Amino acid sequence: MPQALEQLRVEVEACRGCTLWQGRANLVFGVGNPQARVLVVGEAPGAEEDAQGEPFVGRSGKLLTEMFAHAGLAREDVYIANILKCRPPGNRNPLPEEIQACTPWLREQTRIINPEFIVTVGNFATQFILKTDLGVTKLRGRVHEAGRFKVYPVFHPAYALRNRNTVLPQLEEDFRTLGQLLNAKGA
Ligand code: SF4
């Protein structure tokens, strides 16, 4: 239902639910297939995302797009969004009041897209979606439940870029496993 997402985007564009809209260059609403089986959720826009108005661009985004291929997916096959739609200054962590104000938008996006899998990228998104204090290291690469959704945590690509010999192979492995899960589900 692309229209429903487009309508939602117009509403989020006008959102003044917290102060972050004041410092943004662009809203980073989300991008991708509105009927995706996989919804990818990150933390918040960084500088490049803010400049381009699209989540996961720049070096991290390029690596994430490469990782999708390990799952048999193109970037266009999935939907990519963040918990926060506007960039926190200096890439600081989102504040509790910002999360509270912004997450109804993500909830509505999730309701419209109705994915089978929510891939949480990095610690912050994983802990928020799964309501846990456990880190992504302990949770990655296997399916958890959140309501009716299957939640699949993976390392943040920025972390994999900093740890190419150790974390990157694990990230690749986790996306290969995701591909198997999608094939099993689609069979
Ligand atoms: S971060 Fe979210 S709640 Fe805050 S102004 Fe932007 S869209 Fe609204």
mmCIF file of C-alpha atoms and ligand atoms in Angstrom:
data_model
loop_
_atom_site.group_PDB
_atom_site.id
_atom_site.type_symbol
_atom_site.label_atom_id
_atom_site.label_comp_id
_atom_site.label_asym_id
_atom_site.label_seq_id
_atom_site.Cartn_x
_atom_site.Cartn_y
_atom_site.Cartn_z
ATOM 1 C CA MET A 1 0.000 0.000 0.000
ATOM 2 C CA PRO A 2 2.352 2.725 -1.188
ATOM 3 C CA GLN A 3 -0.341 5.413 -0.773
ATOM 4 C CA ALA A 4 -0.645 4.710 2.940
ATOM 5 C CA LEU A 5 3.104 5.128 3.392
ATOM 6 C CA GLU A 6 3.160 8.289 1.301
ATOM 7 C CA GLN A 7 0.326 9.709 3.374
ATOM 8 C CA LEU A 8 2.226 8.828 6.522
ATOM 9 C CA ARG A 9 5.354 10.508 5.183
ATOM 10 C CA VAL A 10 3.432 13.766 4.776
ATOM 11 C CA GLU A 11 2.341 13.547 8.418
ATOM 12 C CA VAL A 12 5.877 12.803 9.642
ATOM 13 C CA GLU A 13 7.243 15.684 7.568
ATOM 14 C CA ALA A 14 5.047 18.012 9.642
ATOM 15 C CA CYS A 15 5.894 16.320 12.982
ATOM 16 C CA ARG A 16 7.048 18.604 15.786
ATOM 17 C CA GLY A 17 6.910 15.870 18.426
ATOM 18 C CA CYS A 18 10.411 16.657 19.701
ATOM 19 C CA THR A 19 12.996 19.335 18.939
ATOM 20 C CA LEU A 20 15.078 17.329 16.464
ATOM 21 C CA TRP A 21 13.212 18.622 13.408
ATOM 22 C CA GLN A 22 14.808 22.023 14.041
ATOM 23 C CA GLY A 23 18.331 20.812 13.284
ATOM 24 C CA ARG A 24 17.711 18.431 10.433
ATOM 25 C CA ALA A 25 18.562 19.049 6.781
ATOM 26 C CA ASN A 26 16.089 16.395 5.666
ATOM 27 C CA LEU A 27 13.549 14.073 7.160
ATOM 28 C CA VAL A 28 14.737 10.464 6.946
ATOM 29 C CA PHE A 29 11.401 8.727 6.730
ATOM 30 C CA GLY A 30 12.442 5.389 5.277
ATOM 31 C CA VAL A 31 12.854 3.805 1.877
ATOM 32 C CA GLY A 32 12.157 0.580 0.052
ATOM 33 C CA ASN A 33 9.504 -1.923 -0.857
ATOM 34 C CA PRO A 34 6.219 -1.013 0.858
ATOM 35 C CA GLN A 35 5.265 -4.698 0.867
ATOM 36 C CA ALA A 36 8.631 -6.008 2.008
ATOM 37 C CA ARG A 37 9.004 -9.303 3.862
ATOM 38 C CA VAL A 38 11.950 -7.725 5.674
ATOM 39 C CA LEU A 39 11.877 -4.429 7.555
ATOM 40 C CA VAL A 40 15.353 -3.230 8.507
ATOM 41 C CA VAL A 41 15.453 -0.937 11.542
ATOM 42 C CA GLY A 42 18.414 1.194 12.593
ATOM 43 C CA GLU A 43 18.882 3.796 15.303
ATOM 44 C CA ALA A 44 18.784 7.296 13.824
ATOM 45 C CA PRO A 45 20.051 9.229 10.817
ATOM 46 C CA GLY A 46 23.727 10.218 10.737
ATOM 47 C CA ALA A 47 25.259 13.084 8.785
ATOM 48 C CA GLU A 48 25.093 11.398 5.369
ATOM 49 C CA GLU A 49 21.549 10.166 5.930
ATOM 50 C CA ASP A 50 20.462 13.625 7.023
ATOM 51 C CA ALA A 51 22.095 15.169 3.932
ATOM 52 C CA GLN A 52 20.474 12.686 1.529
ATOM 53 C CA GLY A 53 17.170 12.074 3.344
ATOM 54 C CA GLU A 54 17.675 8.309 3.149
ATOM 55 C CA PRO A 55 18.628 5.761 5.827
ATOM 56 C CA PHE A 56 21.837 3.740 5.648
ATOM 57 C CA VAL A 57 23.741 5.566 2.944
ATOM 58 C CA GLY A 58 27.488 6.245 3.038
ATOM 59 C CA ARG A 59 30.012 3.525 3.890
ATOM 60 C CA SER A 60 27.795 1.708 6.395
ATOM 61 C CA GLY A 61 24.868 1.754 4.010
ATOM 62 C CA LYS A 62 26.997 0.443 1.152
ATOM 63 C CA LEU A 63 28.137 -2.457 3.301
ATOM 64 C CA LEU A 64 24.586 -3.152 4.463
ATOM 65 C CA THR A 65 23.436 -3.262 0.823
ATOM 66 C CA GLU A 66 26.238 -5.760 0.107
ATOM 67 C CA MET A 67 25.067 -7.847 3.062
ATOM 68 C CA PHE A 68 21.528 -8.057 1.645
ATOM 69 C CA ALA A 69 22.973 -9.961 -1.313
ATOM 70 C CA HIS A 70 24.117 -12.711 1.091
ATOM 71 C CA ALA A 71 20.441 -13.177 1.957
ATOM 72 C CA GLY A 72 19.449 -13.199 -1.722
ATOM 73 C CA LEU A 73 17.946 -9.731 -1.379
ATOM 74 C CA ALA A 74 18.440 -6.471 -3.252
ATOM 75 C CA ARG A 75 18.216 -3.183 -1.366
ATOM 76 C CA GLU A 76 14.934 -2.534 -3.222
ATOM 77 C CA ASP A 77 13.423 -5.750 -1.838
ATOM 78 C CA VAL A 78 13.482 -4.627 1.787
ATOM 79 C CA TYR A 79 12.188 -1.566 3.598
ATOM 80 C CA ILE A 80 14.738 0.416 5.626
ATOM 81 C CA ALA A 81 13.816 2.793 8.433
ATOM 82 C CA ASN A 82 15.198 4.169 11.676
ATOM 83 C CA ILE A 83 13.742 4.523 15.148
ATOM 84 C CA LEU A 84 14.231 8.298 14.903
ATOM 85 C CA LYS A 85 13.319 10.134 11.720
ATOM 86 C CA CYS A 86 15.437 13.253 12.376
ATOM 87 C CA ARG A 87 19.158 13.402 13.080
ATOM 88 C CA PRO A 88 20.292 13.891 16.677
ATOM 89 C CA PRO A 89 22.984 16.600 16.832
ATOM 90 C CA GLY A 90 26.521 15.254 16.686
ATOM 91 C CA ASN A 91 25.170 11.708 16.301
ATOM 92 C CA ARG A 92 24.491 11.484 20.026
ATOM 93 C CA ASN A 93 22.213 8.702 21.266
ATOM 94 C CA PRO A 94 18.484 9.392 21.084
ATOM 95 C CA LEU A 95 16.965 10.723 24.314
ATOM 96 C CA PRO A 96 14.106 8.828 25.966
ATOM 97 C CA GLU A 97 11.641 11.630 25.204
ATOM 98 C CA GLU A 98 12.695 11.644 21.535
ATOM 99 C CA ILE A 99 12.155 7.885 21.305
ATOM 100 C CA GLN A 100 8.776 8.191 22.967
ATOM 101 C CA ALA A 101 7.746 10.951 20.570
ATOM 102 C CA CYS A 102 9.005 9.262 17.407
ATOM 103 C CA THR A 103 8.292 5.555 17.760
ATOM 104 C CA PRO A 104 4.573 5.813 16.950
ATOM 105 C CA TRP A 105 5.738 6.629 13.403
ATOM 106 C CA LEU A 106 7.814 3.449 13.202
ATOM 107 C CA ARG A 107 4.926 1.472 14.649
ATOM 108 C CA GLU A 108 2.643 2.828 11.954
ATOM 109 C CA GLN A 109 5.181 2.073 9.230
ATOM 110 C CA THR A 110 5.447 -1.483 10.557
ATOM 111 C CA ARG A 111 1.676 -1.848 10.614
ATOM 112 C CA ILE A 112 1.389 -0.693 6.983
ATOM 113 C CA ILE A 113 4.300 -2.778 5.655
ATOM 114 C CA ASN A 114 3.408 -5.801 7.791
ATOM 115 C CA PRO A 115 6.770 -7.576 7.341
ATOM 116 C CA GLU A 116 7.544 -11.133 8.375
ATOM 117 C CA PHE A 117 10.987 -10.252 9.705
ATOM 118 C CA ILE A 118 12.272 -7.167 11.473
ATOM 119 C CA VAL A 119 16.056 -7.035 11.153
ATOM 120 C CA THR A 120 17.371 -4.846 13.951
ATOM 121 C CA VAL A 121 20.733 -3.293 13.145
ATOM 122 C CA GLY A 122 23.108 -2.731 16.052
ATOM 123 C CA ASN A 123 22.657 -2.571 19.798
ATOM 124 C CA PHE A 124 20.310 0.340 20.071
ATOM 125 C CA ALA A 125 17.608 -0.851 17.669
ATOM 126 C CA THR A 126 17.879 -4.416 18.958
ATOM 127 C CA GLN A 127 17.484 -3.426 22.588
ATOM 128 C CA PHE A 128 14.618 -1.098 21.792
ATOM 129 C CA ILE A 129 12.622 -3.554 19.668
ATOM 130 C CA LEU A 130 13.223 -6.557 21.928
ATOM 131 C CA LYS A 131 12.891 -4.560 25.164
ATOM 132 C CA THR A 132 16.071 -6.076 26.545
ATOM 133 C CA ASP A 133 19.341 -5.010 28.129
ATOM 134 C CA LEU A 134 21.234 -7.791 26.373
ATOM 135 C CA GLY A 135 23.668 -6.671 23.688
ATOM 136 C CA VAL A 136 23.456 -7.583 20.016
ATOM 137 C CA THR A 137 26.501 -9.847 20.426
ATOM 138 C CA LYS A 138 24.392 -12.206 22.514
ATOM 139 C CA LEU A 139 21.256 -11.944 20.360
ATOM 140 C CA ARG A 140 22.519 -11.783 16.761
ATOM 141 C CA GLY A 141 21.912 -14.330 14.071
ATOM 142 C CA ARG A 142 18.807 -16.005 15.449
ATOM 143 C CA VAL A 143 15.112 -15.314 15.511
ATOM 144 C CA HIS A 144 13.383 -13.695 18.487
ATOM 145 C CA GLU A 145 9.751 -12.812 18.857
ATOM 146 C CA ALA A 146 8.223 -9.362 19.356
ATOM 147 C CA GLY A 147 4.471 -9.577 19.176
ATOM 148 C CA ARG A 148 3.620 -11.239 15.878
ATOM 149 C CA PHE A 149 6.959 -10.327 14.288
ATOM 150 C CA LYS A 150 10.112 -12.357 13.941
ATOM 151 C CA VAL A 151 12.992 -10.170 15.056
ATOM 152 C CA TYR A 152 16.457 -10.907 13.721
ATOM 153 C CA PRO A 153 19.296 -8.831 15.234
ATOM 154 C CA VAL A 154 22.541 -8.210 13.355
ATOM 155 C CA PHE A 155 25.693 -6.216 14.062
ATOM 156 C CA HIS A 156 25.820 -2.624 12.881
ATOM 157 C CA PRO A 157 27.752 -2.376 9.587
ATOM 158 C CA ALA A 158 29.834 0.489 11.014
ATOM 159 C CA TYR A 159 31.064 -1.938 13.699
ATOM 160 C CA ALA A 160 31.817 -4.533 11.007
ATOM 161 C CA LEU A 161 33.787 -1.931 9.036
ATOM 162 C CA ARG A 162 35.931 -1.278 12.121
ATOM 163 C CA ASN A 163 36.430 -5.018 12.688
ATOM 164 C CA ARG A 164 36.786 -6.494 9.229
ATOM 165 C CA ASN A 165 38.573 -9.664 10.322
ATOM 166 C CA THR A 166 36.247 -10.638 13.142
ATOM 167 C CA VAL A 167 32.819 -9.005 12.947
ATOM 168 C CA LEU A 168 32.390 -8.733 9.164
ATOM 169 C CA PRO A 169 32.460 -12.526 8.600
ATOM 170 C CA GLN A 170 29.825 -12.903 11.336
ATOM 171 C CA LEU A 171 27.645 -10.274 9.699
ATOM 172 C CA GLU A 172 27.921 -12.106 6.360
ATOM 173 C CA GLU A 173 27.063 -15.382 8.049
ATOM 174 C CA ASP A 174 24.020 -13.852 9.734
ATOM 175 C CA PHE A 175 22.681 -12.553 6.429
ATOM 176 C CA ARG A 176 23.230 -15.950 4.796
ATOM 177 C CA THR A 177 21.181 -17.472 7.627
ATOM 178 C CA LEU A 178 18.494 -14.829 7.078
ATOM 179 C CA GLY A 179 18.349 -15.894 3.425
ATOM 180 C CA GLN A 180 17.818 -19.505 4.498
ATOM 181 C CA LEU A 181 15.062 -18.443 6.867
ATOM 182 C CA LEU A 182 13.365 -16.470 4.099
ATOM 183 C CA ASN A 183 13.595 -19.402 1.707
ATOM 184 C CA ALA A 184 12.227 -21.765 4.310
ATOM 185 C CA LYS A 185 9.363 -19.392 4.978
ATOM 186 C CA GLY A 186 8.669 -18.845 1.282
ATOM 187 C CA ALA A 187 8.811 -22.524 0.366
HETATM 188 S S1 SF4 B 1 12.592 12.924 15.512
HETATM 189 FE FE1 SF4 B 1 10.561 12.037 15.228
HETATM 190 S S2 SF4 B 1 9.303 12.938 16.878
HETATM 191 FE FE2 SF4 B 1 11.128 14.225 16.648
HETATM 192 S S3 SF4 B 1 10.476 15.831 15.211
HETATM 193 FE FE3 SF4 B 1 11.481 14.204 14.011
HETATM 194 S S4 SF4 B 1 9.782 12.932 13.317
HETATM 195 FE FE4 SF4 B 1 8.988 14.157 15.024
#
